[in-house]
Amino acid sequence: MTKHTLGTYPHMLGFEQLERLLERTAKTGNEGYPPFNIEQTSDFSYRITLAVAGFGEEDLSITVEDRQLVIRGRQGDDSEGRVFLHRGIAARQFQRSFVLADGVEVGEAAMENGLLHVDLTRAKPETVVQTIQIKKG
């Protein structure tokens, strides 16, 4: 069976970067932790919300690396000297990556009741009409 790529369709010119982006997105390796929501808050804005109970602001980092929003969490182990009869809340680290389209910018981030909110905005696309002159040969 032949694998079709965007380059195999003759009417789709210049989409190689999109194809690489899709491949990179498939390789981000996000696990199921922490759970998150993505909501559209207006026609040109979004909000990513991660459930980060037990993490403080100092335990989290948010960066944009090569058009990827990367959110990392790392908690210190404070269990020294404590005896747990059951430990269901583990101090664990995580990394969540979200690929950003061109024109999407990261805005504010805020913590509220164990939830980390990251706001994104997308530039409003402009309609461009271009007339091409035909030279006489």
PDB file of N, CA and C in Angstrom, residues 29-38 48-55 60 70-75 92-98 111 114-116:
ATOM      1  N   GLY A  29       4.501  12.520  22.242  1.00  0.00           N
ATOM      2  CA  GLY A  29       4.530  11.527  23.301  1.00  0.00           C
ATOM      3  C   GLY A  29       3.834  11.945  24.589  1.00  0.00           C
ATOM      4  N   ASN A  30       2.813  12.756  24.485  1.00  0.00           N
ATOM      5  CA  ASN A  30       2.088  13.159  25.683  1.00  0.00           C
ATOM      6  C   ASN A  30       1.363  11.967  26.283  1.00  0.00           C
ATOM      7  N   GLU A  31       1.559  11.781  27.564  1.00  0.00           N
ATOM      8  CA  GLU A  31       0.824  10.746  28.277  1.00  0.00           C
ATOM      9  C   GLU A  31      -0.515  11.330  28.704  1.00  0.00           C
ATOM     10  N   GLY A  32      -1.224  10.626  29.551  1.00  0.00           N
ATOM     11  CA  GLY A  32      -2.507  11.113  30.015  1.00  0.00           C
ATOM     12  C   GLY A  32      -2.421  12.001  31.239  1.00  0.00           C
ATOM     13  N   TYR A  33      -1.211  12.343  31.673  1.00  0.00           N
ATOM     14  CA  TYR A  33      -1.047  13.137  32.885  1.00  0.00           C
ATOM     15  C   TYR A  33      -0.265  14.391  32.577  1.00  0.00           C
ATOM     16  N   PRO A  34      -0.691  15.508  33.052  1.00  0.00           N
ATOM     17  CA  PRO A  34      -1.968  15.758  33.726  1.00  0.00           C
ATOM     18  C   PRO A  34      -3.091  15.924  32.700  1.00  0.00           C
ATOM     19  N   PRO A  35      -4.309  15.675  33.131  1.00  0.00           N
ATOM     20  CA  PRO A  35      -5.423  15.876  32.209  1.00  0.00           C
ATOM     21  C   PRO A  35      -5.556  17.359  31.856  1.00  0.00           C
ATOM     22  N   PHE A  36      -6.114  17.629  30.679  1.00  0.00           N
ATOM     23  CA  PHE A  36      -6.239  19.021  30.247  1.00  0.00           C
ATOM     24  C   PHE A  36      -7.485  19.206  29.393  1.00  0.00           C
ATOM     25  N   ASN A  37      -7.896  20.470  29.290  1.00  0.00           N
ATOM     26  CA  ASN A  37      -8.971  20.894  28.400  1.00  0.00           C
ATOM     27  C   ASN A  37      -8.410  21.929  27.446  1.00  0.00           C
ATOM     28  N   ILE A  38      -8.969  21.986  26.255  1.00  0.00           N
ATOM     29  CA  ILE A  38      -8.694  23.083  25.330  1.00  0.00           C
ATOM     30  C   ILE A  38     -10.049  23.642  24.934  1.00  0.00           C
ATOM     31  N   ILE A  48      -5.961  26.773  27.251  1.00  0.00           N
ATOM     32  CA  ILE A  48      -5.585  25.430  27.661  1.00  0.00           C
ATOM     33  C   ILE A  48      -5.610  25.418  29.178  1.00  0.00           C
ATOM     34  N   THR A  49      -6.294  24.434  29.763  1.00  0.00           N
ATOM     35  CA  THR A  49      -6.375  24.308  31.210  1.00  0.00           C
ATOM     36  C   THR A  49      -5.854  22.936  31.598  1.00  0.00           C
ATOM     37  N   LEU A  50      -4.846  22.920  32.475  1.00  0.00           N
ATOM     38  CA  LEU A  50      -4.275  21.675  32.980  1.00  0.00           C
ATOM     39  C   LEU A  50      -4.613  21.527  34.457  1.00  0.00           C
ATOM     40  N   ALA A  51      -4.971  20.306  34.858  1.00  0.00           N
ATOM     41  CA  ALA A  51      -5.240  20.004  36.264  1.00  0.00           C
ATOM     42  C   ALA A  51      -3.896  19.699  36.928  1.00  0.00           C
ATOM     43  N   VAL A  52      -3.392  20.642  37.716  1.00  0.00           N
ATOM     44  CA  VAL A  52      -2.063  20.521  38.319  1.00  0.00           C
ATOM     45  C   VAL A  52      -2.145  20.605  39.836  1.00  0.00           C
ATOM     46  N   ALA A  53      -3.099  19.912  40.428  1.00  0.00           N
ATOM     47  CA  ALA A  53      -3.259  19.926  41.887  1.00  0.00           C
ATOM     48  C   ALA A  53      -1.968  19.460  42.546  1.00  0.00           C
ATOM     49  N   GLY A  54      -1.552  20.174  43.572  1.00  0.00           N
ATOM     50  CA  GLY A  54      -0.336  19.837  44.294  1.00  0.00           C
ATOM     51  C   GLY A  54       0.896  20.565  43.788  1.00  0.00           C
ATOM     52  N   PHE A  55       0.792  21.209  42.637  1.00  0.00           N
ATOM     53  CA  PHE A  55       1.901  21.979  42.081  1.00  0.00           C
ATOM     54  C   PHE A  55       1.709  23.454  42.422  1.00  0.00           C
ATOM     55  N   LEU A  60       6.265  24.893  38.222  1.00  0.00           N
ATOM     56  CA  LEU A  60       5.839  24.834  36.827  1.00  0.00           C
ATOM     57  C   LEU A  60       6.683  25.759  35.962  1.00  0.00           C
ATOM     58  N   VAL A  70       5.452  24.314  25.590  1.00  0.00           N
ATOM     59  CA  VAL A  70       5.877  23.219  26.450  1.00  0.00           C
ATOM     60  C   VAL A  70       5.612  23.618  27.894  1.00  0.00           C
ATOM     61  N   ILE A  71       4.825  22.811  28.580  1.00  0.00           N
ATOM     62  CA  ILE A  71       4.504  23.049  29.993  1.00  0.00           C
ATOM     63  C   ILE A  71       5.098  21.897  30.780  1.00  0.00           C
ATOM     64  N   ARG A  72       5.959  22.240  31.745  1.00  0.00           N
ATOM     65  CA  ARG A  72       6.632  21.229  32.560  1.00  0.00           C
ATOM     66  C   ARG A  72       6.283  21.450  34.018  1.00  0.00           C
ATOM     67  N   GLY A  73       6.186  20.341  34.733  1.00  0.00           N
ATOM     68  CA  GLY A  73       5.965  20.392  36.173  1.00  0.00           C
ATOM     69  C   GLY A  73       6.924  19.467  36.883  1.00  0.00           C
ATOM     70  N   ARG A  74       7.506  19.949  37.959  1.00  0.00           N
ATOM     71  CA  ARG A  74       8.437  19.139  38.733  1.00  0.00           C
ATOM     72  C   ARG A  74       8.242  19.487  40.209  1.00  0.00           C
ATOM     73  N   GLN A  75       7.873  18.479  40.990  1.00  0.00           N
ATOM     74  CA  GLN A  75       7.695  18.656  42.431  1.00  0.00           C
ATOM     75  C   GLN A  75       8.874  18.044  43.158  1.00  0.00           C
ATOM     76  N   ARG A  92       5.201  13.660  41.138  1.00  0.00           N
ATOM     77  CA  ARG A  92       5.700  13.221  39.843  1.00  0.00           C
ATOM     78  C   ARG A  92       5.872  14.409  38.926  1.00  0.00           C
ATOM     79  N   GLN A  93       6.738  14.267  37.977  1.00  0.00           N
ATOM     80  CA  GLN A  93       6.963  15.330  37.019  1.00  0.00           C
ATOM     81  C   GLN A  93       6.212  15.024  35.732  1.00  0.00           C
ATOM     82  N   PHE A  94       6.019  16.085  34.924  1.00  0.00           N
ATOM     83  CA  PHE A  94       5.341  15.904  33.653  1.00  0.00           C
ATOM     84  C   PHE A  94       5.860  16.909  32.644  1.00  0.00           C
ATOM     85  N   GLN A  95       5.566  16.620  31.398  1.00  0.00           N
ATOM     86  CA  GLN A  95       5.806  17.563  30.305  1.00  0.00           C
ATOM     87  C   GLN A  95       4.679  17.395  29.305  1.00  0.00           C
ATOM     88  N   ARG A  96       4.015  18.489  28.988  1.00  0.00           N
ATOM     89  CA  ARG A  96       2.949  18.515  27.986  1.00  0.00           C
ATOM     90  C   ARG A  96       3.368  19.460  26.878  1.00  0.00           C
ATOM     91  N   SER A  97       3.225  19.032  25.632  1.00  0.00           N
ATOM     92  CA  SER A  97       3.594  19.866  24.487  1.00  0.00           C
ATOM     93  C   SER A  97       2.386  20.077  23.594  1.00  0.00           C
ATOM     94  N   PHE A  98       2.262  21.292  23.081  1.00  0.00           N
ATOM     95  CA  PHE A  98       1.198  21.647  22.152  1.00  0.00           C
ATOM     96  C   PHE A  98       1.846  22.377  20.984  1.00  0.00           C
ATOM     97  N   MET A 111      -2.852  30.529  37.717  1.00  0.00           N
ATOM     98  CA  MET A 111      -3.239  29.374  38.544  1.00  0.00           C
ATOM     99  C   MET A 111      -4.504  29.741  39.306  1.00  0.00           C
ATOM    100  N   GLY A 114      -5.974  24.882  41.720  1.00  0.00           N
ATOM    101  CA  GLY A 114      -5.320  23.681  41.221  1.00  0.00           C
ATOM    102  C   GLY A 114      -5.365  23.515  39.714  1.00  0.00           C
ATOM    103  N   LEU A 115      -5.814  24.551  39.009  1.00  0.00           N
ATOM    104  CA  LEU A 115      -5.867  24.528  37.551  1.00  0.00           C
ATOM    105  C   LEU A 115      -4.926  25.592  36.989  1.00  0.00           C
ATOM    106  N   LEU A 116      -4.148  25.206  35.988  1.00  0.00           N
ATOM    107  CA  LEU A 116      -3.280  26.147  35.291  1.00  0.00           C
ATOM    108  C   LEU A 116      -3.960  26.513  33.979  1.00  0.00           C
TER     109      LEU A 116
END
